[in-house]
Every structure is written in structure tokens, then in C-alpha cells.
Tab-separated table of C-alpha atoms in Angstrom:
chain	number	residue	atom	x	y	z
A	1	MET	CA	62.755	-94.022	77.963
A	2	LYS	CA	62.121	-91.112	80.311
A	3	ASN	CA	65.737	-90.023	79.975
A	4	CYS	CA	65.362	-90.083	76.198
A	5	PHE	CA	62.353	-87.722	76.349
A	6	GLU	CA	64.205	-85.377	78.709
A	7	LEU	CA	67.211	-85.348	76.411
A	8	SER	CA	64.982	-84.679	73.411
A	9	GLY	CA	63.287	-81.724	75.200
A	10	LYS	CA	66.619	-80.225	76.160
A	11	ILE	CA	67.844	-80.502	72.584
A	12	THR	CA	64.650	-78.782	71.289
A	13	TYR	CA	65.008	-75.993	73.861
A	14	ILE	CA	68.631	-75.419	72.940
A	15	PHE	CA	67.678	-75.396	69.261
A	16	LEU	CA	65.025	-72.709	69.837
A	17	ILE	CA	67.492	-70.619	71.832
A	18	VAL	CA	70.086	-70.894	69.086
A	19	LEU	CA	67.453	-70.121	66.465
A	20	LEU	CA	66.314	-67.043	68.398
A	21	PHE	CA	69.846	-65.670	68.764
A	22	SER	CA	70.678	-66.514	65.161
A	23	MET	CA	67.952	-64.141	63.855
A	24	PRO	CA	69.324	-60.886	62.337
A	25	ALA	CA	69.564	-58.030	64.826
A	26	GLY	CA	66.901	-55.386	64.331
A	27	ALA	CA	64.751	-57.546	62.057
A	28	VAL	CA	61.313	-56.000	61.604
A	29	LYS	CA	58.076	-56.689	59.867
A	30	THR	CA	55.694	-54.201	58.323
A	31	ASP	CA	51.897	-54.170	58.461
A	32	ILE	CA	49.321	-51.668	57.233
A	33	PHE	CA	46.337	-50.807	59.421
A	34	LEU	CA	43.179	-48.831	58.703
A	35	LEU	CA	42.438	-47.104	61.983
A	36	GLU	CA	39.482	-44.949	62.917
A	37	ASN	CA	39.659	-42.107	65.402
A	38	ASN	CA	39.716	-43.327	69.025
A	39	THR	CA	40.943	-46.808	68.142
A	40	GLY	CA	44.123	-48.504	69.321
A	41	LEU	CA	46.523	-51.405	68.698
A	42	ASN	CA	47.830	-53.553	71.601
A	43	PHE	CA	51.205	-55.257	71.044
A	44	MET	CA	52.372	-58.090	73.250
A	45	GLY	CA	49.633	-57.887	75.878
A	46	GLY	CA	50.064	-54.174	76.610
A	47	TYR	CA	53.846	-54.000	76.195
A	48	TYR	CA	53.362	-51.358	73.481
A	49	LYS	CA	50.124	-49.505	72.649
A	50	ILE	CA	49.269	-47.153	69.781
A	51	GLU	CA	46.067	-45.078	70.047
A	52	VAL	CA	44.707	-42.751	67.327
A	53	ILE	CA	43.188	-39.719	69.102
A	54	GLU	CA	42.881	-37.063	66.372
A	55	MET	CA	43.187	-36.593	62.618
A	56	SER	CA	42.828	-33.574	60.352
A	57	ASN	CA	39.960	-33.074	57.957
A	58	PRO	CA	41.044	-34.212	54.470
A	59	ILE	CA	39.860	-30.933	52.916
A	60	GLU	CA	42.396	-29.009	55.005
A	61	TYR	CA	45.641	-27.989	53.342
A	62	TYR	CA	47.832	-29.374	56.160
A	63	HIS	CA	47.219	-33.097	56.940
A	64	PHE	CA	48.201	-34.834	60.168
A	65	VAL	CA	47.387	-37.728	62.511
A	66	ILE	CA	47.922	-37.599	66.297
A	67	VAL	CA	48.584	-40.813	68.233
A	68	ASN	CA	49.305	-41.709	71.848
A	69	LEU	CA	52.279	-44.083	72.276
A	70	THR	CA	52.455	-46.066	75.523
A	71	THR	CA	55.314	-48.379	76.621
A	72	GLY	CA	57.431	-48.985	79.701
A	73	GLY	CA	54.898	-47.161	81.873
A	74	MET	CA	55.311	-43.939	79.826
A	75	THR	CA	52.913	-42.201	77.421
A	76	ARG	CA	53.729	-39.634	74.779
A	77	GLN	CA	51.843	-37.945	71.962
A	78	TYR	CA	53.296	-38.278	68.478
A	79	HIS	CA	52.285	-36.339	65.337
A	80	LEU	CA	52.353	-37.905	61.896
A	81	ARG	CA	52.750	-34.826	59.674
A	82	GLU	CA	52.530	-34.609	55.942
A	83	ASN	CA	55.927	-34.478	54.163
A	84	GLU	CA	57.922	-34.945	57.383
A	85	ASP	CA	60.334	-37.657	58.480
A	86	PRO	CA	58.258	-40.208	60.489
A	87	SER	CA	61.231	-41.459	62.552
A	88	ILE	CA	60.746	-41.861	66.313
A	89	ASN	CA	64.072	-41.184	68.010
A	90	ASN	CA	63.124	-40.976	71.680
A	91	GLU	CA	63.588	-43.870	74.080
A	92	PRO	CA	61.699	-46.074	74.821
A	93	PHE	CA	59.214	-45.250	72.020
A	94	ASN	CA	61.643	-45.910	69.149
A	95	LYS	CA	60.890	-49.653	69.113
A	96	ILE	CA	58.531	-49.014	66.159
A	97	LYS	CA	58.256	-46.773	63.125
A	98	LEU	CA	55.074	-45.045	61.981
A	99	ASN	CA	53.862	-43.477	58.750
A	100	TYR	CA	50.580	-42.882	56.967
A	101	SER	CA	49.669	-42.687	53.297
A	102	PHE	CA	46.235	-41.056	53.371
A	103	ILE	CA	43.307	-40.041	55.530
A	104	SER	CA	39.606	-39.965	54.769
A	105	GLN	CA	36.751	-38.450	56.716
A	106	THR	CA	37.073	-41.066	59.471
A	107	ILE	CA	39.960	-43.446	58.687
A	108	ALA	CA	43.735	-43.116	58.519
A	109	LYS	CA	45.898	-45.632	56.657
A	110	ILE	CA	48.908	-46.143	58.954
A	111	THR	CA	52.004	-48.226	58.217
A	112	ILE	CA	53.752	-49.721	61.290
A	113	GLU	CA	57.189	-51.370	61.428
A	114	TYR	CA	57.725	-53.471	64.586
A	115	PRO	CA	60.065	-56.269	65.685
A	116	THR	CA	59.478	-59.657	64.098
A	117	GLU	CA	59.343	-61.356	67.506
A	118	TRP	CA	56.215	-59.364	68.375
A	119	SER	CA	52.881	-61.005	67.696
A	120	PHE	CA	50.196	-59.384	65.570
A	121	PRO	CA	48.504	-56.625	67.638
A	122	GLU	CA	45.008	-56.666	69.030
A	123	ARG	CA	42.651	-53.885	67.976
A	124	TYR	CA	40.549	-52.125	70.624
A	125	THR	CA	38.439	-49.002	71.205
A	126	VAL	CA	39.965	-46.182	73.220
A	127	GLU	CA	37.546	-45.540	76.076
A	128	SER	CA	38.719	-42.050	76.989
A	129	ALA	CA	40.804	-40.572	74.220
A	130	VAL	CA	42.511	-37.294	75.035
A	131	ALA	CA	41.794	-35.146	72.012
A	132	VAL	CA	44.212	-32.259	71.787
A	133	SER	CA	43.712	-29.288	69.443
A	134	TYR	CA	46.762	-29.287	67.186
A	135	LYS	CA	48.402	-25.879	66.886
A	136	ILE	CA	49.210	-24.990	63.291
A	137	PRO	CA	51.108	-21.804	62.368
A	138	ASN	CA	50.375	-20.040	59.100
A	139	ILE	CA	52.798	-17.404	57.837
A	140	GLU	CA	51.594	-14.757	55.376
A	141	LEU	CA	54.155	-12.571	53.603
A	142	GLN	CA	53.557	-9.270	51.783
A	143	LYS	CA	56.264	-7.357	49.868
A	144	SER	CA	55.996	-3.650	48.970
A	145	ILE	CA	58.290	-0.867	47.692
A	146	ASP	CA	58.273	2.922	47.966
A	147	LYS	CA	58.492	3.510	44.167
A	148	THR	CA	58.263	1.486	40.975
A	149	THR	CA	60.148	3.751	38.519
A	150	LEU	CA	63.787	4.690	39.156
A	151	ASN	CA	66.724	6.332	37.476
A	152	ILE	CA	70.177	4.774	37.557
A	153	GLY	CA	71.671	5.469	40.976
A	154	ASP	CA	68.303	5.762	42.731
A	155	VAL	CA	67.587	3.719	45.858
A	156	VAL	CA	64.366	1.726	46.297
A	157	GLU	CA	63.217	0.718	49.777
A	158	PHE	CA	61.625	-2.701	50.337
A	159	LYS	CA	59.256	-3.626	53.149
A	160	LEU	CA	58.362	-7.237	54.011
A	161	LEU	CA	55.389	-7.704	56.319
A	162	VAL	CA	55.515	-11.142	57.981
A	163	LYS	CA	52.378	-12.185	59.888
A	164	ASN	CA	51.420	-15.436	61.630
A	165	THR	CA	47.677	-15.886	61.071
A	166	GLY	CA	47.618	-19.472	62.397
A	167	ASN	CA	46.876	-20.705	65.918
A	168	GLY	CA	50.366	-21.956	66.754
A	169	THR	CA	53.903	-20.609	66.999
A	170	ALA	CA	56.067	-20.784	63.868
A	171	TYR	CA	59.591	-22.039	64.659
A	172	ASN	CA	62.934	-22.048	62.842
A	173	LEU	CA	62.101	-19.170	60.486
A	174	SER	CA	64.639	-18.693	57.709
A	175	PHE	CA	64.693	-15.998	55.041
A	176	GLU	CA	65.410	-16.809	51.384
A	177	ASP	CA	65.675	-14.203	48.620
A	178	ARG	CA	67.859	-13.954	45.529
A	179	PHE	CA	69.691	-10.740	44.794
A	180	PRO	CA	67.954	-9.228	41.716
A	181	SER	CA	70.066	-8.407	38.684
A	182	GLY	CA	70.516	-4.738	37.872
A	183	PHE	CA	70.747	-3.762	41.559
A	184	THR	CA	73.296	-3.599	44.327
A	185	SER	CA	72.883	-3.292	48.069
A	186	ALA	CA	72.252	0.298	49.148
A	187	PRO	CA	74.728	1.874	51.594
A	188	GLY	CA	73.768	1.109	55.189
A	189	SER	CA	71.331	-1.669	54.223
A	190	ARG	CA	71.728	-5.438	54.679
A	191	PHE	CA	70.532	-7.998	52.157
A	192	PRO	CA	69.008	-10.341	52.995
A	193	PRO	CA	67.673	-8.910	56.260
A	194	VAL	CA	67.885	-10.822	59.533
A	195	ILE	CA	64.724	-12.583	60.711
A	196	GLN	CA	63.946	-13.829	64.196
A	197	ASN	CA	63.813	-17.558	64.933
A	198	GLU	CA	60.131	-17.817	65.886
A	199	LEU	CA	56.852	-15.935	65.492
A	200	LYS	CA	53.915	-16.511	67.824
A	201	GLU	CA	50.317	-16.711	66.672
A	202	GLY	CA	48.839	-13.303	65.835
A	203	GLU	CA	52.237	-11.601	65.816
A	204	SER	CA	53.745	-9.720	62.860
A	205	ILE	CA	57.127	-8.189	62.036
A	206	GLU	CA	58.494	-5.879	59.356
A	207	LEU	CA	61.746	-6.549	57.530
A	208	LEU	CA	63.338	-3.584	55.772
A	209	PHE	CA	66.140	-3.348	53.247
A	210	ALA	CA	67.125	-1.114	50.315
A	211	LEU	CA	68.650	-1.692	46.878
A	212	LYS	CA	70.391	0.678	44.481
A	213	ALA	CA	69.657	0.600	40.733
A	214	ILE	CA	72.806	0.233	38.610
A	215	GLU	CA	71.482	-0.916	35.202
A	216	PRO	CA	68.493	0.251	33.122
A	217	GLY	CA	65.701	-2.159	32.266
A	218	SER	CA	62.413	-3.671	33.375
A	219	TYR	CA	62.746	-6.070	36.298
A	220	ASN	CA	60.380	-8.551	37.919
A	221	ILE	CA	61.514	-8.960	41.522
A	222	GLU	CA	60.763	-12.585	42.404
A	223	PRO	CA	58.757	-13.532	45.506
A	224	THR	CA	60.536	-13.709	48.827
A	225	THR	CA	60.407	-17.099	50.609
A	226	ILE	CA	60.289	-17.763	54.338
A	227	LYS	CA	60.606	-21.327	55.613
A	228	TYR	CA	59.333	-22.450	59.009
A	229	GLY	CA	59.304	-26.081	60.077
A	230	SER	CA	58.255	-28.085	57.033
A	231	LYS	CA	56.169	-25.268	55.567
A	232	THR	CA	56.973	-22.400	53.223
A	233	ALA	CA	55.464	-18.937	52.730
A	234	ARG	CA	55.941	-16.891	49.553
A	235	SER	CA	55.329	-13.203	48.996
A	236	ASN	CA	54.027	-11.429	45.923
A	237	SER	CA	56.388	-10.432	43.104
A	238	ILE	CA	57.047	-6.782	42.177
A	239	SER	CA	57.816	-5.053	38.862
A	240	ILE	CA	60.346	-2.200	38.746
A	241	SER	CA	61.426	-0.017	35.802
A	242	VAL	CA	64.899	1.524	35.807
A	243	LEU	CA	65.276	4.307	33.263
A	244	GLY	CA	68.430	4.894	31.256
A	245	ASP	CA	70.605	7.971	31.485
A	246	LYS	CA	68.553	10.866	32.770
A	247	ILE	CA	67.486	13.119	29.883
A	248	GLU	CA	67.758	16.839	30.560
A	249	LYS	CA	64.593	18.568	29.303
A	250	SER	CA	63.077	22.010	29.472
A	251	HIS	CA	59.648	22.680	30.910
A	252	LEU	CA	57.798	25.932	30.138
A	253	LEU	CA	54.921	27.477	32.053
A	254	THR	CA	52.868	30.298	30.531
A	255	GLU	CA	50.941	32.586	32.888
A	256	ILE	CA	48.420	35.265	31.769
A	257	THR	CA	47.744	38.132	34.189
A	258	LEU	CA	45.054	40.864	33.826
A	259	ASP	CA	45.152	44.292	35.467
A	260	LYS	CA	41.333	44.191	35.735
A	261	LYS	CA	38.610	41.625	35.075
A	262	LYS	CA	35.563	43.863	34.561
A	263	ILE	CA	35.446	46.754	32.048
A	264	PHE	CA	32.947	48.792	30.089
A	265	THR	CA	32.869	48.871	26.318
A	266	GLY	CA	35.498	51.277	25.150
A	267	ASP	CA	37.712	50.692	28.186
A	268	LEU	CA	41.206	49.245	28.008
A	269	ILE	CA	42.654	46.225	29.811
A	270	GLU	CA	46.357	45.488	30.247
A	271	VAL	CA	47.466	41.862	29.684
A	272	THR	CA	50.796	40.518	30.945
A	273	VAL	CA	52.129	37.192	29.580
A	274	ASN	CA	54.995	35.504	31.453
A	275	ILE	CA	56.835	32.427	30.107
A	276	LYS	CA	59.140	30.665	32.604
A	277	ASN	CA	61.452	27.677	32.078
A	278	ASN	CA	61.226	25.390	35.133
A	279	GLY	CA	63.028	22.467	33.435
A	280	ASN	CA	66.651	21.383	33.642
A	281	ASN	CA	67.650	22.387	30.110
A	282	SER	CA	67.179	25.394	27.821
A	283	ALA	CA	63.996	25.669	25.731
A	284	GLU	CA	64.364	26.637	22.067
A	285	SER	CA	62.162	27.656	19.114
A	286	ILE	CA	59.403	28.980	21.359
A	287	LEU	CA	56.090	30.110	19.861
A	288	ILE	CA	53.215	31.636	21.863
A	289	ASP	CA	50.139	32.007	19.702
A	290	GLY	CA	46.509	32.948	20.291
A	291	GLN	CA	43.506	34.747	18.839
A	292	VAL	CA	42.079	38.010	20.138
A	293	PRO	CA	38.738	37.258	21.807
A	294	LYS	CA	35.684	38.207	19.752
A	295	GLY	CA	34.249	41.422	21.168
A	296	MET	CA	37.711	42.812	21.955
A	297	GLU	CA	40.509	44.324	19.897
A	298	VAL	CA	44.254	44.901	20.334
A	299	THR	CA	45.287	48.513	20.720
A	300	LYS	CA	48.925	47.850	21.617
A	301	GLY	CA	51.267	44.864	21.296
A	302	ASP	CA	50.648	41.372	19.880
A	303	LEU	CA	49.441	38.166	21.513
A	304	ARG	CA	51.641	36.162	19.144
A	305	GLN	CA	55.301	36.074	20.187
A	306	VAL	CA	58.396	34.094	19.131
A	307	TYR	CA	61.552	33.483	21.192
A	308	LYS	CA	64.714	31.776	20.056
A	309	LYS	CA	65.715	30.442	23.473
A	310	ILE	CA	64.816	30.641	27.167
A	311	GLU	CA	67.515	29.299	29.460
A	312	GLN	CA	66.892	27.035	32.445
A	313	GLY	CA	65.384	29.029	35.341
A	314	GLU	CA	64.875	32.175	33.218
A	315	SER	CA	61.678	33.787	31.932
A	316	GLU	CA	60.365	36.158	29.259
A	317	GLU	CA	57.508	38.634	29.580
A	318	TYR	CA	55.466	40.750	27.154
A	319	PHE	CA	52.474	43.091	27.366
A	320	VAL	CA	49.364	43.554	25.281
A	321	THR	CA	46.583	46.180	25.594
A	322	LEU	CA	43.045	45.132	24.659
A	323	LYS	CA	39.903	47.202	24.276
A	324	GLY	CA	36.355	46.047	24.918
A	325	ILE	CA	34.086	46.765	21.976
A	326	GLU	CA	31.102	44.500	22.697
A	327	ASP	CA	29.562	43.409	25.943
A	328	GLY	CA	30.064	39.729	26.925
A	329	ASN	CA	32.285	37.298	28.790
A	330	TYR	CA	35.687	36.576	27.241
A	331	SER	CA	38.943	34.701	27.962
A	332	ILE	CA	42.399	34.949	26.472
A	333	ILE	CA	43.631	31.549	25.243
A	334	LEU	CA	47.281	31.058	24.305
A	335	LYS	CA	49.104	27.978	23.014
A	336	THR	CA	52.816	27.519	23.823
A	337	MET	CA	54.988	25.266	21.646
A	338	TYR	CA	58.747	24.701	21.923
A	339	SER	CA	61.577	22.235	21.230
A	340	ASP	CA	60.717	19.789	24.028
A	341	ASP	CA	56.935	20.002	23.463
A	342	SER	CA	56.081	20.242	19.789
A	343	ASN	CA	52.379	19.563	20.459
A	344	GLY	CA	52.207	22.473	22.837
A	345	PHE	CA	50.002	23.267	25.796
A	346	ILE	CA	47.095	25.649	26.394
A	347	SER	CA	47.013	28.520	28.906
A	348	ASN	CA	43.840	30.457	29.838
A	349	SER	CA	43.371	33.823	31.496
A	350	ASP	CA	40.734	34.588	34.079
A	351	PRO	CA	37.308	35.482	32.596
A	352	ILE	CA	36.927	39.068	31.322
A	353	ILE	CA	33.479	40.679	31.708
A	354	VAL	CA	32.709	43.537	29.282
A	355	THR	CA	29.581	45.607	30.031
A	356	GLU	CA	27.862	48.121	27.733
A	357	ASN	CA	29.058	51.606	28.709
A	358	GLU	CA	26.142	53.668	30.179
A	359	LYS	CA	28.130	56.892	29.659
A	360	ASN	CA	27.180	56.813	25.969
A	361	TYR	CA	23.574	57.554	26.909
A	362	LEU	CA	24.553	60.293	29.324
A	363	TYR	CA	26.471	62.122	26.592
A	364	ILE	CA	23.158	62.651	24.784
A	365	LEU	CA	20.841	62.881	27.755
A	366	ILE	CA	22.728	65.515	29.761
A	367	PRO	CA	22.932	68.139	26.934
A	368	ALA	CA	19.239	67.569	26.181
A	369	ILE	CA	18.340	68.166	29.804
A	370	ILE	CA	20.439	71.315	29.855
A	371	ILE	CA	18.679	72.642	26.755
A	372	VAL	CA	15.231	71.821	28.135
A	373	VAL	CA	16.048	73.466	31.479
A	374	GLY	CA	17.418	76.550	29.645
A	375	ILE	CA	14.273	76.925	27.556
A	376	ALA	CA	12.095	76.538	30.629
A	377	LEU	CA	14.000	79.223	32.541
A	378	PHE	CA	13.828	81.578	29.538
A	379	VAL	CA	10.040	81.128	29.239
A	380	ILE	CA	9.538	81.694	32.954
A	381	ARG	CA	11.655	84.831	32.867
A	382	ARG	CA	9.803	86.324	29.852
A	383	HIS	CA	6.507	85.477	31.493
A	384	ARG	CA	7.431	87.469	34.587
A	385	GLU	CA	8.559	90.441	32.491
A	386	TYR	CA	5.277	90.714	30.608
A	387	SER	CA	3.248	90.197	33.757
A	388	PHE	CA	4.455	93.605	35.084
């Protein structure tokens, strides 16, 4: 009977061994755990431990959970980041797989895949969790240009200011930008520009490039994108207007010059009017018109003048003599109209001050004084003659 029991035990043992080796290689089971900060899971009596030591605040843009993994006498921190591959590739920690679906103020929902031969883990409180401040980079990107309106053939210079405002180094930076339609790369400039691989916290760099306008139109230059790790930074967009063929136009300037600014009534003042074409084409059908200021009159010339054409870079000049007839402050106002400016523009002279002429009184006063003095001398002389 004893031999029968021994035989039966051996058969059972062999059956279990066969059953164990007949299980599919790499078979795993999956369980979901709600873990608070500073809590851990103990697999197989300490063979493998998982301890939650830090988690981000759910109101933060970037979510993460930090765990300590311990096995084979080794410990390593592992970060469960949002939108990243949760695979653990390093030996000997790759016996499990981790992921999480959400975090609250105090709890993280973590999914764990572990071998089927492992028993369900024991939960425990981490006595001395090592909380590490997680370094998170944050790239900010600003795009600017030196001008927003161009002619065909003009070059516009772009500046990209890249700044890391986070508290960690940004790695694996890559630059993405689409070549805008209507432009080509400017001579001596590279598009897209080269960007360095990493940017430390607080550091900033400038990326420069230039484009040449080749087609007219209104363009919205799309934001530039910089990728780093699993994150992305986008710049602002920019609007640029490229004008069509450059139109050659004239541009007149009318200048009024006075030989004096203060006169008495009855005095004359010489006025010089100069019309110059500073544009890049000839001006035609030119009219300079204006009224004589009240209190003055024209004694020579005419404020109103007409010219058929003034070529580019040339000028015309005419002269007018005015006379002050009433005291007051006056200004000569002329309006210039021509082919490229039918509405015209206004030109003003310096103020003219006309004062009442005191000589008019002297013309009467001086002869009267002379007469009075003559009569007085005559009387005195006759008085002396009769006194003898």
C-alpha cells in the first residue's frame, strides 16, 4: 500500500511539472490597482516591488506618476508619462509592464501586467518614500519678421526665439516648418534652420533665416513647430503682403519761402514757390492754386500757376511780390494737385506779421513841427527888433 501511495505522489509531481512546462511562454495576467502616494505592491514575497512615490497634480497640463521598481537587489525609478510608450526594456525590471489611465488628487489608477505564475501582490505602506522633484522642460517659441509688406523680389528676415521656461532640460529638439507658397529661400540663407539637440532650463536661442518673395498676394505664414521628447511647442503665425509689380509714381513737394517775415503796411515782401518732383516718374497736369491773404495784395506775379509736366528729380520755381495793406498776421496757403494726386495737398508759408506804418504820422507831424518852429523863430526875431 505504501508503494502505491509513493507511486501516486510521483505521478502527481510529474504531472505538475509537465503542466508547468506546458504553459505558454511569456503568459501574463493583467490587474488594475488604485494606488495612493507612498504605497507599494509586493510580488512573490519581495521578489518584485512597486512603490508609488510621486504623482502630478491633475490640474497640471503634463501628467505623470513616479514609481520605484525593486528586484534582484536593484532599485530604479520609472516615470509613467502621459502619451508615452509604457514599455520597460531594462533588465531585470522588464518582468512587468506598467501603465495608468488617470490620476486624481491622491490616487493613480495603474494597470500592471505580470507573469501568470506570480501570486496576487500584497499591498503595503512605503515607510520612507524618496520623493524626487520631476524636472519638466517647457519650450516657448516666438516668431517675428523685419517687415510685413514687400514687393516682388524683396527679402524678408525671420527670427525664431526659442526659450526653455521649464525646470528641466529639453532633449531631442527637432524643427518643423513648411515652406510657404509665394516665397523661395533667400541667397545665403538655409531653410529650415539647424537647431541644437538640447536646451537647458532658462536657456534661449535665436534661429534666423530669410525668404525671398516671388509671387504677389496676401500670405499667412503658419506657426513653426519644435518637438522635444513627447511634447510640442508652436509659435505664432504671421501675415505678409506681397505687392504686385512696382508702380512708378511721381511725388511733388511744394515749398514757400519768404524774404522777410515782418513788414509795415505799404512794404513789399518777395515770395518764392518751389515745386520739386521727388518721385520715380514724371508728374503731369500740375496746378498750384491759392488765395491772396486778406490784408495783402499782389503787386507782381500770380500765386496760381499751371505746369504741363515736371520730370523725375526736376523742379519748377516762380516768384510773387505781395504788399501789406492792413496790419495783422497772415499766411500764404497753396494747394498742389497733379496726375498722381488728384485730391492735392496743402502747403503753408511761415507766418507774416504786418504792422501799421508809423511813418504815415511822421509825414504830417514833421512839417507841422517845422512850421511851428519857423513861426516861433520869426516872432522872437521881430520882438528883438522892436525892443531896440
